[in-house]
Amino acid sequence: MEINTPREAASFALSLLDLTNLRDDCDAAAIETLCRRAQTPYGSAAAICIWPRFVAQARSFLAPGHPVRIATVVNFPSGDLSVPAVVEETEGAIRDGADEIDLVIPYRRFLAGDEPAVTEMVAAVRAACPGACLKVILETGELKDSAHIRRAAELAIGAGADFIKTSTGKVAVNASLEAADVMLRAIRDSRKRIGFKPAGGISTVADADLYLRLAETIMGPNWIMPSTFRFGASGLLDDILGVLGGAPQRTAATGY
């Protein structure tokens, strides 16, 4: 999609948005609100992203086949659970109606040199949700080094990820254009149909537009669509609706 105006960027970002509530104080009322907010006068978000304990409730609002998909998180946010525990989380979420699983890799073990831990975790969760979209969170702000980010991306892709995702939003440094650049190049070089999801800290349409332009530069025109690109954000919808409603565009907070 060619984007020429802030309004076009806002409309496109809405179609790619995983509207998120992973707050510690999230409750049933907040989930109902989230489900309603994901359906706007300008179109729907791609998905909501919520704690596993709320998936069944969300499914009661968003029936199977609804255009707003239900994503949930596993091994979240620490990345420290055992493989059997994460498989159990995943299977429970699928039974409750989740369409998509966002999995945190065991990034501390990876940083300690244990690459097989990443492969084992991703492959086990992939096997536990064969019909679901599997987004693998690398926690790039903790990996820090571009070589680590690149290698973690390669391992996740090799073990069956449908998407690779930057961050949990729960650490000091979350999505960044630097990490996005490394991850998108890993996707391109894999020659596989793998999606990309920047998450954490993307709060304006101007921020979102920077990621969209970077992705188009690396992946080429017409690559970006909900099956290959998502934004993970809780506050971005407010700015999207503001821009679509005619409010002045806020400046980008993201940069190299």
Coordinates of C-alpha atoms in Angstrom, one line a residue, residues 77-195:
P77 CA 7.2 -12.1 30.3
S78 CA 10.2 -13.8 31.9
G79 CA 10.9 -16.5 29.3
D80 CA 12.0 -18.7 32.2
L81 CA 9.3 -21.4 32.4
S82 CA 10.0 -25.0 31.5
V83 CA 9.0 -26.4 28.1
P84 CA 6.2 -28.7 29.6
A85 CA 4.8 -25.7 31.5
V86 CA 4.7 -23.5 28.4
V87 CA 3.2 -26.3 26.3
E88 CA 0.5 -26.7 28.9
E89 CA -0.2 -22.9 28.8
T90 CA -0.4 -23.1 25.0
E91 CA -2.7 -26.0 24.9
G92 CA -5.0 -24.4 27.5
A93 CA -5.1 -21.1 25.5
I94 CA -6.0 -23.0 22.3
R95 CA -8.8 -24.9 24.1
D96 CA -10.2 -21.5 25.3
G97 CA -10.3 -20.2 21.8
A98 CA -7.0 -18.4 21.1
D99 CA -6.2 -17.8 17.4
E100 CA -2.6 -16.7 18.0
I101 CA 0.2 -17.5 20.5
D102 CA 2.9 -14.9 21.4
L103 CA 5.8 -16.9 22.9
V104 CA 8.8 -15.5 24.8
I105 CA 12.0 -17.4 24.0
P106 CA 14.2 -18.4 27.0
Y107 CA 16.4 -15.4 26.2
R108 CA 18.5 -15.5 29.3
R109 CA 19.5 -19.1 28.5
F110 CA 20.2 -18.0 24.9
L111 CA 22.5 -15.2 26.2
A112 CA 24.3 -17.8 28.3
G113 CA 25.1 -19.7 25.1
D114 CA 22.2 -22.3 25.2
E115 CA 20.9 -22.0 21.6
P116 CA 19.2 -25.4 21.7
A117 CA 16.9 -24.0 24.5
V118 CA 15.4 -21.6 22.0
T119 CA 14.9 -24.2 19.3
E120 CA 13.4 -26.7 21.7
M121 CA 10.9 -24.2 23.2
V122 CA 9.8 -22.8 19.8
A123 CA 9.5 -26.3 18.3
A124 CA 7.5 -27.6 21.2
V125 CA 5.0 -24.7 21.2
R126 CA 4.7 -24.9 17.4
A127 CA 3.7 -28.6 17.8
A128 CA 1.2 -27.7 20.5
C129 CA -0.7 -25.1 18.4
P130 CA -0.5 -26.4 14.8
G131 CA -3.4 -24.4 13.6
A132 CA -2.5 -21.1 15.3
C133 CA -0.3 -18.2 14.3
L134 CA 2.9 -18.5 16.4
K135 CA 4.6 -15.2 17.1
V136 CA 8.0 -15.6 18.8
I137 CA 9.2 -12.8 21.1
L138 CA 13.0 -12.3 21.1
E139 CA 13.1 -9.6 23.8
T140 CA 15.5 -7.6 21.7
G141 CA 16.1 -4.9 24.3
E142 CA 17.7 -7.5 26.6
L143 CA 19.6 -9.2 23.7
K144 CA 21.0 -5.8 22.8
D145 CA 23.7 -6.8 20.4
S146 CA 22.7 -7.0 16.7
A147 CA 24.5 -10.4 16.3
H148 CA 22.5 -11.8 19.2
I149 CA 19.2 -10.5 17.7
R150 CA 20.1 -11.9 14.3
R151 CA 20.9 -15.3 15.7
A152 CA 17.8 -15.5 17.9
A153 CA 15.7 -14.5 14.9
E154 CA 17.3 -17.3 12.8
L155 CA 16.7 -19.9 15.5
A156 CA 13.0 -18.9 15.9
I157 CA 12.4 -19.0 12.2
G158 CA 14.1 -22.3 11.9
A159 CA 12.1 -23.8 14.7
G160 CA 8.7 -22.9 13.2
A161 CA 7.8 -19.3 14.0
D162 CA 5.2 -17.6 11.8
F163 CA 6.2 -14.2 13.1
I164 CA 9.2 -12.8 15.0
K165 CA 8.4 -10.1 17.5
T166 CA 10.7 -7.6 19.2
S167 CA 9.5 -7.3 22.8
T168 CA 7.2 -8.1 25.7
G169 CA 6.8 -4.4 26.6
K170 CA 7.9 -5.3 30.1
V171 CA 11.6 -4.4 30.0
A172 CA 13.4 -1.1 29.9
V173 CA 14.1 -1.1 26.1
N174 CA 11.4 -2.5 23.8
A175 CA 10.8 -2.0 20.1
S176 CA 13.5 -0.1 18.2
L177 CA 14.2 0.6 14.6
E178 CA 17.7 -0.9 15.0
A179 CA 16.3 -4.2 16.1
A180 CA 13.6 -4.0 13.5
D181 CA 16.2 -3.6 10.8
V182 CA 18.1 -6.7 11.9
M183 CA 15.0 -8.8 12.2
L184 CA 13.5 -7.8 8.9
R185 CA 16.8 -8.6 7.2
A186 CA 16.8 -12.1 8.8
I187 CA 13.2 -12.6 7.5
R188 CA 14.2 -11.5 4.0
D189 CA 17.3 -13.7 4.0
S190 CA 15.4 -16.8 5.2
R191 CA 13.3 -16.7 2.0
K192 CA 10.3 -17.9 4.1
R193 CA 7.0 -16.2 4.6
I194 CA 7.6 -15.0 8.1
G195 CA 5.9 -12.0 9.7

